[in-house]
């Protein structure tokens, strides 16, 4: 319900991305050993491989091994380098997001869901992916679509309660 997924890869073999508007109930230091000073938020990336941590960032020149997903948005890279850079204060933590798990679809599954109109699609932007308020991402994505979709941003979760 009102989940916004940043789709990182979409191939015939399958697709994957990260939920960008659901904050997980633990911080990075609570999920990983030896990161006591890194009390950074972690987002619920999706239900697949909930024992993995992923990250999106805007620092390809500082984090080796990252993959450009969209202009100015990078996935992954050397995690130890990330930890060092954060501890040194060399990167702005508002330009990096950590996710537990990811969202995934098997071959043809996402295409079928799109044909069924199970998802609304909007063009991803750095502003949405690194939004300062996770609870506003869904509304801002709808506003980005404009028209009738923009009105939906103000609909209650359960229209019967209106």
PDB file of N, CA and C in Angstrom, residues 32-140:
ATOM      1  N   UNK A  32      24.504  -4.264  11.959  1.00  0.00           N
ATOM      2  CA  UNK A  32      25.834  -4.724  11.583  1.00  0.00           C
ATOM      3  C   UNK A  32      26.821  -4.544  12.731  1.00  0.00           C
ATOM      4  N   UNK A  33      27.728  -5.476  12.856  1.00  0.00           N
ATOM      5  CA  UNK A  33      28.751  -5.422  13.896  1.00  0.00           C
ATOM      6  C   UNK A  33      29.766  -4.318  13.624  1.00  0.00           C
ATOM      7  N   UNK A  34      30.342  -3.787  14.677  1.00  0.00           N
ATOM      8  CA  UNK A  34      31.440  -2.815  14.614  1.00  0.00           C
ATOM      9  C   UNK A  34      31.072  -1.486  13.939  1.00  0.00           C
ATOM     10  N   UNK A  35      29.800  -1.128  13.955  1.00  0.00           N
ATOM     11  CA  UNK A  35      29.382   0.151  13.368  1.00  0.00           C
ATOM     12  C   UNK A  35      28.646   0.990  14.408  1.00  0.00           C
ATOM     13  N   UNK A  36      29.091   0.905  15.654  1.00  0.00           N
ATOM     14  CA  UNK A  36      28.389   1.537  16.768  1.00  0.00           C
ATOM     15  C   UNK A  36      28.088   3.012  16.555  1.00  0.00           C
ATOM     16  N   UNK A  37      28.981   3.735  15.912  1.00  0.00           N
ATOM     17  CA  UNK A  37      28.776   5.173  15.748  1.00  0.00           C
ATOM     18  C   UNK A  37      27.938   5.528  14.511  1.00  0.00           C
ATOM     19  N   UNK A  38      27.519   4.541  13.736  1.00  0.00           N
ATOM     20  CA  UNK A  38      26.757   4.809  12.519  1.00  0.00           C
ATOM     21  C   UNK A  38      25.266   4.572  12.738  1.00  0.00           C
ATOM     22  N   UNK A  39      24.647   5.467  13.458  1.00  0.00           N
ATOM     23  CA  UNK A  39      23.216   5.374  13.749  1.00  0.00           C
ATOM     24  C   UNK A  39      22.425   5.982  12.588  1.00  0.00           C
ATOM     25  N   UNK A  40      22.589   5.395  11.409  1.00  0.00           N
ATOM     26  CA  UNK A  40      21.943   5.896  10.199  1.00  0.00           C
ATOM     27  C   UNK A  40      20.682   5.105   9.915  1.00  0.00           C
ATOM     28  N   UNK A  41      19.680   5.756   9.343  1.00  0.00           N
ATOM     29  CA  UNK A  41      18.454   5.022   9.024  1.00  0.00           C
ATOM     30  C   UNK A  41      18.700   3.962   7.960  1.00  0.00           C
ATOM     31  N   UNK A  42      17.939   2.895   8.061  1.00  0.00           N
ATOM     32  CA  UNK A  42      17.941   1.839   7.051  1.00  0.00           C
ATOM     33  C   UNK A  42      16.518   1.767   6.530  1.00  0.00           C
ATOM     34  N   UNK A  43      16.396   1.602   5.238  1.00  0.00           N
ATOM     35  CA  UNK A  43      15.081   1.516   4.612  1.00  0.00           C
ATOM     36  C   UNK A  43      14.778   0.056   4.288  1.00  0.00           C
ATOM     37  N   UNK A  44      13.492  -0.272   4.295  1.00  0.00           N
ATOM     38  CA  UNK A  44      13.038  -1.606   3.933  1.00  0.00           C
ATOM     39  C   UNK A  44      13.086  -1.676   2.413  1.00  0.00           C
ATOM     40  N   UNK A  45      14.103  -2.334   1.876  1.00  0.00           N
ATOM     41  CA  UNK A  45      14.269  -2.400   0.423  1.00  0.00           C
ATOM     42  C   UNK A  45      13.280  -3.314  -0.255  1.00  0.00           C
ATOM     43  N   UNK A  46      12.814  -4.304   0.486  1.00  0.00           N
ATOM     44  CA  UNK A  46      11.858  -5.257  -0.060  1.00  0.00           C
ATOM     45  C   UNK A  46      11.994  -6.596   0.627  1.00  0.00           C
ATOM     46  N   UNK A  47      11.135  -7.532   0.282  1.00  0.00           N
ATOM     47  CA  UNK A  47      11.072  -8.796   1.008  1.00  0.00           C
ATOM     48  C   UNK A  47      12.116  -9.841   0.611  1.00  0.00           C
ATOM     49  N   UNK A  48      12.901  -9.572  -0.424  1.00  0.00           N
ATOM     50  CA  UNK A  48      13.863 -10.563  -0.910  1.00  0.00           C
ATOM     51  C   UNK A  48      15.200 -10.397  -0.184  1.00  0.00           C
ATOM     52  N   UNK A  49      15.761 -11.484   0.260  1.00  0.00           N
ATOM     53  CA  UNK A  49      17.059 -11.533   0.948  1.00  0.00           C
ATOM     54  C   UNK A  49      17.167 -10.484   2.053  1.00  0.00           C
ATOM     55  N   UNK A  50      16.301 -10.636   3.023  1.00  0.00           N
ATOM     56  CA  UNK A  50      16.275  -9.703   4.157  1.00  0.00           C
ATOM     57  C   UNK A  50      17.509  -9.805   5.049  1.00  0.00           C
ATOM     58  N   UNK A  51      18.449 -10.624   4.680  1.00  0.00           N
ATOM     59  CA  UNK A  51      19.697 -10.723   5.426  1.00  0.00           C
ATOM     60  C   UNK A  51      20.834  -9.983   4.717  1.00  0.00           C
ATOM     61  N   UNK A  52      20.485  -9.135   3.755  1.00  0.00           N
ATOM     62  CA  UNK A  52      21.492  -8.381   3.007  1.00  0.00           C
ATOM     63  C   UNK A  52      21.267  -6.881   3.160  1.00  0.00           C
ATOM     64  N   UNK A  53      22.367  -6.136   3.132  1.00  0.00           N
ATOM     65  CA  UNK A  53      22.310  -4.670   3.162  1.00  0.00           C
ATOM     66  C   UNK A  53      22.817  -4.160   1.814  1.00  0.00           C
ATOM     67  N   UNK A  54      22.065  -3.260   1.225  1.00  0.00           N
ATOM     68  CA  UNK A  54      22.430  -2.625  -0.050  1.00  0.00           C
ATOM     69  C   UNK A  54      22.477  -1.125   0.190  1.00  0.00           C
ATOM     70  N   UNK A  55      23.056  -0.401  -0.753  1.00  0.00           N
ATOM     71  CA  UNK A  55      23.026   1.046  -0.621  1.00  0.00           C
ATOM     72  C   UNK A  55      23.026   1.730  -1.977  1.00  0.00           C
ATOM     73  N   UNK A  56      22.349   2.870  -2.015  1.00  0.00           N
ATOM     74  CA  UNK A  56      22.342   3.770  -3.167  1.00  0.00           C
ATOM     75  C   UNK A  56      23.065   5.031  -2.736  1.00  0.00           C
ATOM     76  N   UNK A  57      23.786   5.648  -3.657  1.00  0.00           N
ATOM     77  CA  UNK A  57      24.576   6.824  -3.280  1.00  0.00           C
ATOM     78  C   UNK A  57      24.827   7.729  -4.479  1.00  0.00           C
ATOM     79  N   UNK A  58      25.474   8.840  -4.194  1.00  0.00           N
ATOM     80  CA  UNK A  58      25.810   9.824  -5.220  1.00  0.00           C
ATOM     81  C   UNK A  58      27.325  10.080  -5.261  1.00  0.00           C
ATOM     82  N   UNK A  59      28.131   9.076  -4.907  1.00  0.00           N
ATOM     83  CA  UNK A  59      29.587   9.249  -4.794  1.00  0.00           C
ATOM     84  C   UNK A  59      30.389   8.234  -5.609  1.00  0.00           C
ATOM     85  N   UNK A  60      30.223   8.177  -6.913  1.00  0.00           N
ATOM     86  CA  UNK A  60      30.957   7.177  -7.700  1.00  0.00           C
ATOM     87  C   UNK A  60      32.472   7.399  -7.680  1.00  0.00           C
ATOM     88  N   UNK A  61      32.892   8.646  -7.536  1.00  0.00           N
ATOM     89  CA  UNK A  61      34.325   8.948  -7.537  1.00  0.00           C
ATOM     90  C   UNK A  61      35.004   8.543  -6.228  1.00  0.00           C
ATOM     91  N   UNK A  62      34.223   8.352  -5.167  1.00  0.00           N
ATOM     92  CA  UNK A  62      34.779   7.985  -3.870  1.00  0.00           C
ATOM     93  C   UNK A  62      34.558   6.515  -3.496  1.00  0.00           C
ATOM     94  N   UNK A  63      33.531   5.896  -4.093  1.00  0.00           N
ATOM     95  CA  UNK A  63      33.166   4.523  -3.726  1.00  0.00           C
ATOM     96  C   UNK A  63      33.412   3.610  -4.929  1.00  0.00           C
ATOM     97  N   UNK A  64      34.554   2.894  -4.914  1.00  0.00           N
ATOM     98  CA  UNK A  64      34.862   2.010  -6.047  1.00  0.00           C
ATOM     99  C   UNK A  64      33.883   0.843  -6.128  1.00  0.00           C
ATOM    100  N   UNK A  65      33.670   0.383  -7.361  1.00  0.00           N
ATOM    101  CA  UNK A  65      32.832  -0.783  -7.586  1.00  0.00           C
ATOM    102  C   UNK A  65      31.349  -0.501  -7.658  1.00  0.00           C
ATOM    103  N   UNK A  66      30.966   0.783  -7.706  1.00  0.00           N
ATOM    104  CA  UNK A  66      29.536   1.095  -7.771  1.00  0.00           C
ATOM    105  C   UNK A  66      29.053   1.032  -9.221  1.00  0.00           C
ATOM    106  N   UNK A  67      27.756   0.866  -9.352  1.00  0.00           N
ATOM    107  CA  UNK A  67      27.111   0.710 -10.656  1.00  0.00           C
ATOM    108  C   UNK A  67      26.106   1.845 -10.834  1.00  0.00           C
ATOM    109  N   UNK A  68      26.204   2.572 -11.949  1.00  0.00           N
ATOM    110  CA  UNK A  68      25.269   3.677 -12.183  1.00  0.00           C
ATOM    111  C   UNK A  68      23.910   3.130 -12.617  1.00  0.00           C
ATOM    112  N   UNK A  69      22.898   3.442 -11.829  1.00  0.00           N
ATOM    113  CA  UNK A  69      21.540   2.987 -12.091  1.00  0.00           C
ATOM    114  C   UNK A  69      20.800   4.014 -12.935  1.00  0.00           C
ATOM    115  N   UNK A  70      20.990   5.261 -12.596  1.00  0.00           N
ATOM    116  CA  UNK A  70      20.348   6.391 -13.260  1.00  0.00           C
ATOM    117  C   UNK A  70      21.324   7.546 -13.150  1.00  0.00           C
ATOM    118  N   UNK A  71      21.216   8.501 -14.011  1.00  0.00           N
ATOM    119  CA  UNK A  71      22.140   9.629 -13.990  1.00  0.00           C
ATOM    120  C   UNK A  71      22.288  10.189 -12.570  1.00  0.00           C
ATOM    121  N   UNK A  72      23.464  10.020 -11.984  1.00  0.00           N
ATOM    122  CA  UNK A  72      23.736  10.560 -10.659  1.00  0.00           C
ATOM    123  C   UNK A  72      23.316   9.686  -9.488  1.00  0.00           C
ATOM    124  N   UNK A  73      22.797   8.477  -9.759  1.00  0.00           N
ATOM    125  CA  UNK A  73      22.403   7.555  -8.696  1.00  0.00           C
ATOM    126  C   UNK A  73      23.139   6.238  -8.921  1.00  0.00           C
ATOM    127  N   UNK A  74      23.863   5.810  -7.891  1.00  0.00           N
ATOM    128  CA  UNK A  74      24.707   4.624  -7.987  1.00  0.00           C
ATOM    129  C   UNK A  74      24.305   3.602  -6.937  1.00  0.00           C
ATOM    130  N   UNK A  75      24.469   2.328  -7.316  1.00  0.00           N
ATOM    131  CA  UNK A  75      24.147   1.214  -6.431  1.00  0.00           C
ATOM    132  C   UNK A  75      25.427   0.494  -6.051  1.00  0.00           C
ATOM    133  N   UNK A  76      25.569   0.226  -4.759  1.00  0.00           N
ATOM    134  CA  UNK A  76      26.642  -0.614  -4.275  1.00  0.00           C
ATOM    135  C   UNK A  76      28.026  -0.018  -4.360  1.00  0.00           C
ATOM    136  N   UNK A  77      29.000  -0.904  -4.259  1.00  0.00           N
ATOM    137  CA  UNK A  77      30.393  -0.524  -4.213  1.00  0.00           C
ATOM    138  C   UNK A  77      31.032  -1.103  -2.969  1.00  0.00           C
ATOM    139  N   UNK A  78      32.243  -0.683  -2.700  1.00  0.00           N
ATOM    140  CA  UNK A  78      33.006  -1.217  -1.576  1.00  0.00           C
ATOM    141  C   UNK A  78      32.449  -0.697  -0.248  1.00  0.00           C
ATOM    142  N   UNK A  79      31.858  -1.603   0.533  1.00  0.00           N
ATOM    143  CA  UNK A  79      31.193  -1.214   1.772  1.00  0.00           C
ATOM    144  C   UNK A  79      32.180  -0.680   2.810  1.00  0.00           C
ATOM    145  N   UNK A  80      33.359  -1.280   2.903  1.00  0.00           N
ATOM    146  CA  UNK A  80      34.360  -0.814   3.872  1.00  0.00           C
ATOM    147  C   UNK A  80      34.777   0.627   3.581  1.00  0.00           C
ATOM    148  N   UNK A  81      34.875   0.969   2.316  1.00  0.00           N
ATOM    149  CA  UNK A  81      35.192   2.348   1.936  1.00  0.00           C
ATOM    150  C   UNK A  81      34.089   3.285   2.392  1.00  0.00           C
ATOM    151  N   UNK A  82      32.832   2.859   2.214  1.00  0.00           N
ATOM    152  CA  UNK A  82      31.683   3.669   2.636  1.00  0.00           C
ATOM    153  C   UNK A  82      31.756   3.953   4.133  1.00  0.00           C
ATOM    154  N   UNK A  83      32.015   2.912   4.918  1.00  0.00           N
ATOM    155  CA  UNK A  83      32.095   3.066   6.373  1.00  0.00           C
ATOM    156  C   UNK A  83      33.198   4.058   6.738  1.00  0.00           C
ATOM    157  N   UNK A  84      34.357   3.915   6.124  1.00  0.00           N
ATOM    158  CA  UNK A  84      35.479   4.820   6.390  1.00  0.00           C
ATOM    159  C   UNK A  84      35.114   6.254   6.033  1.00  0.00           C
ATOM    160  N   UNK A  85      34.511   6.462   4.874  1.00  0.00           N
ATOM    161  CA  UNK A  85      34.143   7.807   4.425  1.00  0.00           C
ATOM    162  C   UNK A  85      33.124   8.454   5.366  1.00  0.00           C
ATOM    163  N   UNK A  86      32.176   7.676   5.839  1.00  0.00           N
ATOM    164  CA  UNK A  86      31.168   8.217   6.767  1.00  0.00           C
ATOM    165  C   UNK A  86      31.823   8.583   8.090  1.00  0.00           C
ATOM    166  N   UNK A  87      32.657   7.694   8.608  1.00  0.00           N
ATOM    167  CA  UNK A  87      33.340   7.963   9.881  1.00  0.00           C
ATOM    168  C   UNK A  87      34.233   9.196   9.797  1.00  0.00           C
ATOM    169  N   UNK A  88      34.859   9.406   8.636  1.00  0.00           N
ATOM    170  CA  UNK A  88      35.728  10.577   8.432  1.00  0.00           C
ATOM    171  C   UNK A  88      34.932  11.860   8.204  1.00  0.00           C
ATOM    172  N   UNK A  89      33.644  11.710   7.904  1.00  0.00           N
ATOM    173  CA  UNK A  89      32.828  12.870   7.565  1.00  0.00           C
ATOM    174  C   UNK A  89      33.076  13.350   6.142  1.00  0.00           C
ATOM    175  N   UNK A  90      33.597  12.461   5.297  1.00  0.00           N
ATOM    176  CA  UNK A  90      33.936  12.817   3.914  1.00  0.00           C
ATOM    177  C   UNK A  90      32.749  12.811   2.964  1.00  0.00           C
ATOM    178  N   UNK A  91      31.642  12.208   3.394  1.00  0.00           N
ATOM    179  CA  UNK A  91      30.458  12.216   2.543  1.00  0.00           C
ATOM    180  C   UNK A  91      29.245  12.685   3.351  1.00  0.00           C
ATOM    181  N   UNK A  92      28.347  13.299   2.639  1.00  0.00           N
ATOM    182  CA  UNK A  92      27.091  13.781   3.221  1.00  0.00           C
ATOM    183  C   UNK A  92      26.142  12.585   3.321  1.00  0.00           C
ATOM    184  N   UNK A  93      25.741  12.214   4.504  1.00  0.00           N
ATOM    185  CA  UNK A  93      24.902  11.030   4.680  1.00  0.00           C
ATOM    186  C   UNK A  93      23.495  11.199   4.099  1.00  0.00           C
ATOM    187  N   UNK A  94      23.122  12.388   3.683  1.00  0.00           N
ATOM    188  CA  UNK A  94      21.836  12.545   2.998  1.00  0.00           C
ATOM    189  C   UNK A  94      21.945  12.118   1.531  1.00  0.00           C
ATOM    190  N   UNK A  95      23.171  11.806   1.080  1.00  0.00           N
ATOM    191  CA  UNK A  95      23.386  11.381  -0.300  1.00  0.00           C
ATOM    192  C   UNK A  95      23.731   9.899  -0.395  1.00  0.00           C
ATOM    193  N   UNK A  96      23.391   9.168   0.664  1.00  0.00           N
ATOM    194  CA  UNK A  96      23.551   7.719   0.666  1.00  0.00           C
ATOM    195  C   UNK A  96      22.394   7.122   1.453  1.00  0.00           C
ATOM    196  N   UNK A  97      21.849   6.015   0.952  1.00  0.00           N
ATOM    197  CA  UNK A  97      20.725   5.343   1.607  1.00  0.00           C
ATOM    198  C   UNK A  97      21.028   3.863   1.721  1.00  0.00           C
ATOM    199  N   UNK A  98      20.733   3.316   2.881  1.00  0.00           N
ATOM    200  CA  UNK A  98      20.951   1.898   3.135  1.00  0.00           C
ATOM    201  C   UNK A  98      19.612   1.176   3.145  1.00  0.00           C
ATOM    202  N   UNK A  99      19.612  -0.040   2.586  1.00  0.00           N
ATOM    203  CA  UNK A  99      18.388  -0.835   2.464  1.00  0.00           C
ATOM    204  C   UNK A  99      18.633  -2.241   2.964  1.00  0.00           C
ATOM    205  N   UNK A 100      17.662  -2.773   3.688  1.00  0.00           N
ATOM    206  CA  UNK A 100      17.710  -4.180   4.050  1.00  0.00           C
ATOM    207  C   UNK A 100      16.789  -4.909   3.080  1.00  0.00           C
ATOM    208  N   UNK A 101      17.350  -5.903   2.406  1.00  0.00           N
ATOM    209  CA  UNK A 101      16.592  -6.631   1.400  1.00  0.00           C
ATOM    210  C   UNK A 101      16.384  -5.813   0.146  1.00  0.00           C
ATOM    211  N   UNK A 102      15.673  -6.406  -0.799  1.00  0.00           N
ATOM    212  CA  UNK A 102      15.345  -5.707  -2.041  1.00  0.00           C
ATOM    213  C   UNK A 102      14.026  -6.244  -2.580  1.00  0.00           C
ATOM    214  N   UNK A 103      13.519  -5.579  -3.598  1.00  0.00           N
ATOM    215  CA  UNK A 103      12.292  -6.003  -4.269  1.00  0.00           C
ATOM    216  C   UNK A 103      12.691  -6.676  -5.572  1.00  0.00           C
ATOM    217  N   UNK A 104      12.155  -7.848  -5.828  1.00  0.00           N
ATOM    218  CA  UNK A 104      12.536  -8.573  -7.023  1.00  0.00           C
ATOM    219  C   UNK A 104      11.349  -9.215  -7.712  1.00  0.00           C
ATOM    220  N   UNK A 105      11.499  -9.389  -9.018  1.00  0.00           N
ATOM    221  CA  UNK A 105      10.481 -10.013  -9.853  1.00  0.00           C
ATOM    222  C   UNK A 105      11.160 -11.010 -10.769  1.00  0.00           C
ATOM    223  N   UNK A 106      10.557 -12.160 -10.967  1.00  0.00           N
ATOM    224  CA  UNK A 106      11.080 -13.164 -11.882  1.00  0.00           C
ATOM    225  C   UNK A 106      10.805 -12.783 -13.329  1.00  0.00           C
ATOM    226  N   UNK A 107      11.262 -13.606 -14.231  1.00  0.00           N
ATOM    227  CA  UNK A 107      11.114 -13.362 -15.664  1.00  0.00           C
ATOM    228  C   UNK A 107       9.650 -13.096 -16.030  1.00  0.00           C
ATOM    229  N   UNK A 108       9.387 -11.939 -16.609  1.00  0.00           N
ATOM    230  CA  UNK A 108       8.049 -11.574 -17.068  1.00  0.00           C
ATOM    231  C   UNK A 108       7.080 -11.135 -15.984  1.00  0.00           C
ATOM    232  N   UNK A 109       7.420 -11.359 -14.735  1.00  0.00           N
ATOM    233  CA  UNK A 109       6.486 -11.059 -13.639  1.00  0.00           C
ATOM    234  C   UNK A 109       6.134  -9.577 -13.564  1.00  0.00           C
ATOM    235  N   UNK A 110       7.128  -8.703 -13.592  1.00  0.00           N
ATOM    236  CA  UNK A 110       6.844  -7.272 -13.504  1.00  0.00           C
ATOM    237  C   UNK A 110       6.081  -6.788 -14.733  1.00  0.00           C
ATOM    238  N   UNK A 111       6.433  -7.280 -15.912  1.00  0.00           N
ATOM    239  CA  UNK A 111       5.699  -6.892 -17.121  1.00  0.00           C
ATOM    240  C   UNK A 111       4.226  -7.262 -16.994  1.00  0.00           C
ATOM    241  N   UNK A 112       3.941  -8.437 -16.442  1.00  0.00           N
ATOM    242  CA  UNK A 112       2.551  -8.852 -16.244  1.00  0.00           C
ATOM    243  C   UNK A 112       1.846  -7.923 -15.259  1.00  0.00           C
ATOM    244  N   UNK A 113       2.531  -7.565 -14.167  1.00  0.00           N
ATOM    245  CA  UNK A 113       1.933  -6.665 -13.182  1.00  0.00           C
ATOM    246  C   UNK A 113       1.682  -5.278 -13.779  1.00  0.00           C
ATOM    247  N   UNK A 114       2.564  -4.829 -14.645  1.00  0.00           N
ATOM    248  CA  UNK A 114       2.374  -3.533 -15.304  1.00  0.00           C
ATOM    249  C   UNK A 114       1.189  -3.583 -16.271  1.00  0.00           C
ATOM    250  N   UNK A 115       1.041  -4.690 -16.998  1.00  0.00           N
ATOM    251  CA  UNK A 115      -0.094  -4.850 -17.911  1.00  0.00           C
ATOM    252  C   UNK A 115      -1.415  -4.859 -17.149  1.00  0.00           C
ATOM    253  N   UNK A 116      -1.394  -5.437 -15.931  1.00  0.00           N
ATOM    254  CA  UNK A 116      -2.585  -5.486 -15.084  1.00  0.00           C
ATOM    255  C   UNK A 116      -2.854  -4.144 -14.409  1.00  0.00           C
ATOM    256  N   UNK A 117      -1.950  -3.207 -14.615  1.00  0.00           N
ATOM    257  CA  UNK A 117      -2.023  -1.879 -13.999  1.00  0.00           C
ATOM    258  C   UNK A 117      -1.956  -1.976 -12.473  1.00  0.00           C
ATOM    259  N   UNK A 118      -1.128  -2.913 -11.989  1.00  0.00           N
ATOM    260  CA  UNK A 118      -0.912  -3.062 -10.553  1.00  0.00           C
ATOM    261  C   UNK A 118      -0.003  -1.965 -10.017  1.00  0.00           C
ATOM    262  N   UNK A 119       0.724  -1.316 -10.909  1.00  0.00           N
ATOM    263  CA  UNK A 119       1.665  -0.262 -10.524  1.00  0.00           C
ATOM    264  C   UNK A 119       1.406   1.000 -11.327  1.00  0.00           C
ATOM    265  N   UNK A 120       1.601   2.140 -10.693  1.00  0.00           N
ATOM    266  CA  UNK A 120       1.702   3.406 -11.396  1.00  0.00           C
ATOM    267  C   UNK A 120       3.184   3.631 -11.622  1.00  0.00           C
ATOM    268  N   UNK A 121       3.552   4.189 -12.745  1.00  0.00           N
ATOM    269  CA  UNK A 121       4.973   4.423 -12.994  1.00  0.00           C
ATOM    270  C   UNK A 121       5.238   5.913 -13.169  1.00  0.00           C
ATOM    271  N   UNK A 122       6.317   6.346 -12.546  1.00  0.00           N
ATOM    272  CA  UNK A 122       6.759   7.730 -12.653  1.00  0.00           C
ATOM    273  C   UNK A 122       8.271   7.701 -12.872  1.00  0.00           C
ATOM    274  N   UNK A 123       8.761   8.697 -13.535  1.00  0.00           N
ATOM    275  CA  UNK A 123      10.197   8.769 -13.761  1.00  0.00           C
ATOM    276  C   UNK A 123      10.911   9.041 -12.438  1.00  0.00           C
ATOM    277  N   UNK A 124      11.938   8.268 -12.183  1.00  0.00           N
ATOM    278  CA  UNK A 124      12.709   8.432 -10.948  1.00  0.00           C
ATOM    279  C   UNK A 124      13.584   9.676 -11.035  1.00  0.00           C
ATOM    280  N   UNK A 125      13.778  10.289  -9.883  1.00  0.00           N
ATOM    281  CA  UNK A 125      14.680  11.441  -9.788  1.00  0.00           C
ATOM    282  C   UNK A 125      15.518  11.291  -8.521  1.00  0.00           C
ATOM    283  N   UNK A 126      16.651  11.975  -8.496  1.00  0.00           N
ATOM    284  CA  UNK A 126      17.464  11.966  -7.277  1.00  0.00           C
ATOM    285  C   UNK A 126      16.669  12.527  -6.101  1.00  0.00           C
ATOM    286  N   UNK A 127      15.835  13.522  -6.385  1.00  0.00           N
ATOM    287  CA  UNK A 127      15.044  14.132  -5.309  1.00  0.00           C
ATOM    288  C   UNK A 127      14.127  13.100  -4.648  1.00  0.00           C
ATOM    289  N   UNK A 128      13.512  12.233  -5.443  1.00  0.00           N
ATOM    290  CA  UNK A 128      12.643  11.202  -4.871  1.00  0.00           C
ATOM    291  C   UNK A 128      13.449  10.122  -4.152  1.00  0.00           C
ATOM    292  N   UNK A 129      14.514   9.651  -4.774  1.00  0.00           N
ATOM    293  CA  UNK A 129      15.305   8.564  -4.198  1.00  0.00           C
ATOM    294  C   UNK A 129      15.957   8.977  -2.877  1.00  0.00           C
ATOM    295  N   UNK A 130      16.434  10.219  -2.815  1.00  0.00           N
ATOM    296  CA  UNK A 130      17.119  10.686  -1.600  1.00  0.00           C
ATOM    297  C   UNK A 130      16.268  11.707  -0.831  1.00  0.00           C
ATOM    298  N   UNK A 131      14.968  11.556  -0.934  1.00  0.00           N
ATOM    299  CA  UNK A 131      14.023  12.460  -0.282  1.00  0.00           C
ATOM    300  C   UNK A 131      14.302  12.514   1.223  1.00  0.00           C
ATOM    301  N   UNK A 132      14.215  13.684   1.794  1.00  0.00           N
ATOM    302  CA  UNK A 132      14.488  13.846   3.231  1.00  0.00           C
ATOM    303  C   UNK A 132      13.362  13.297   4.114  1.00  0.00           C
ATOM    304  N   UNK A 133      12.153  13.186   3.548  1.00  0.00           N
ATOM    305  CA  UNK A 133      11.005  12.695   4.322  1.00  0.00           C
ATOM    306  C   UNK A 133      10.388  11.498   3.606  1.00  0.00           C
ATOM    307  N   UNK A 134      10.704  10.304   4.095  1.00  0.00           N
ATOM    308  CA  UNK A 134      10.236   9.073   3.463  1.00  0.00           C
ATOM    309  C   UNK A 134       8.714   9.034   3.330  1.00  0.00           C
ATOM    310  N   UNK A 135       8.003   9.586   4.306  1.00  0.00           N
ATOM    311  CA  UNK A 135       6.546   9.543   4.267  1.00  0.00           C
ATOM    312  C   UNK A 135       5.938  10.491   3.237  1.00  0.00           C
ATOM    313  N   UNK A 136       6.751  11.321   2.589  1.00  0.00           N
ATOM    314  CA  UNK A 136       6.264  12.238   1.561  1.00  0.00           C
ATOM    315  C   UNK A 136       6.587  11.755   0.145  1.00  0.00           C
ATOM    316  N   UNK A 137       7.381  10.689   0.008  1.00  0.00           N
ATOM    317  CA  UNK A 137       7.828  10.225  -1.309  1.00  0.00           C
ATOM    318  C   UNK A 137       6.647   9.834  -2.190  1.00  0.00           C
ATOM    319  N   UNK A 138       5.710   9.063  -1.656  1.00  0.00           N
ATOM    320  CA  UNK A 138       4.560   8.614  -2.438  1.00  0.00           C
ATOM    321  C   UNK A 138       3.767   9.803  -2.973  1.00  0.00           C
ATOM    322  N   UNK A 139       3.490  10.769  -2.113  1.00  0.00           N
ATOM    323  CA  UNK A 139       2.737  11.953  -2.526  1.00  0.00           C
ATOM    324  C   UNK A 139       3.494  12.749  -3.577  1.00  0.00           C
ATOM    325  N   UNK A 140       4.797  12.908  -3.396  1.00  0.00           N
ATOM    326  CA  UNK A 140       5.594  13.667  -4.367  1.00  0.00           C
ATOM    327  C   UNK A 140       5.678  12.951  -5.711  1.00  0.00           C
TER     328      UNK A 140
END
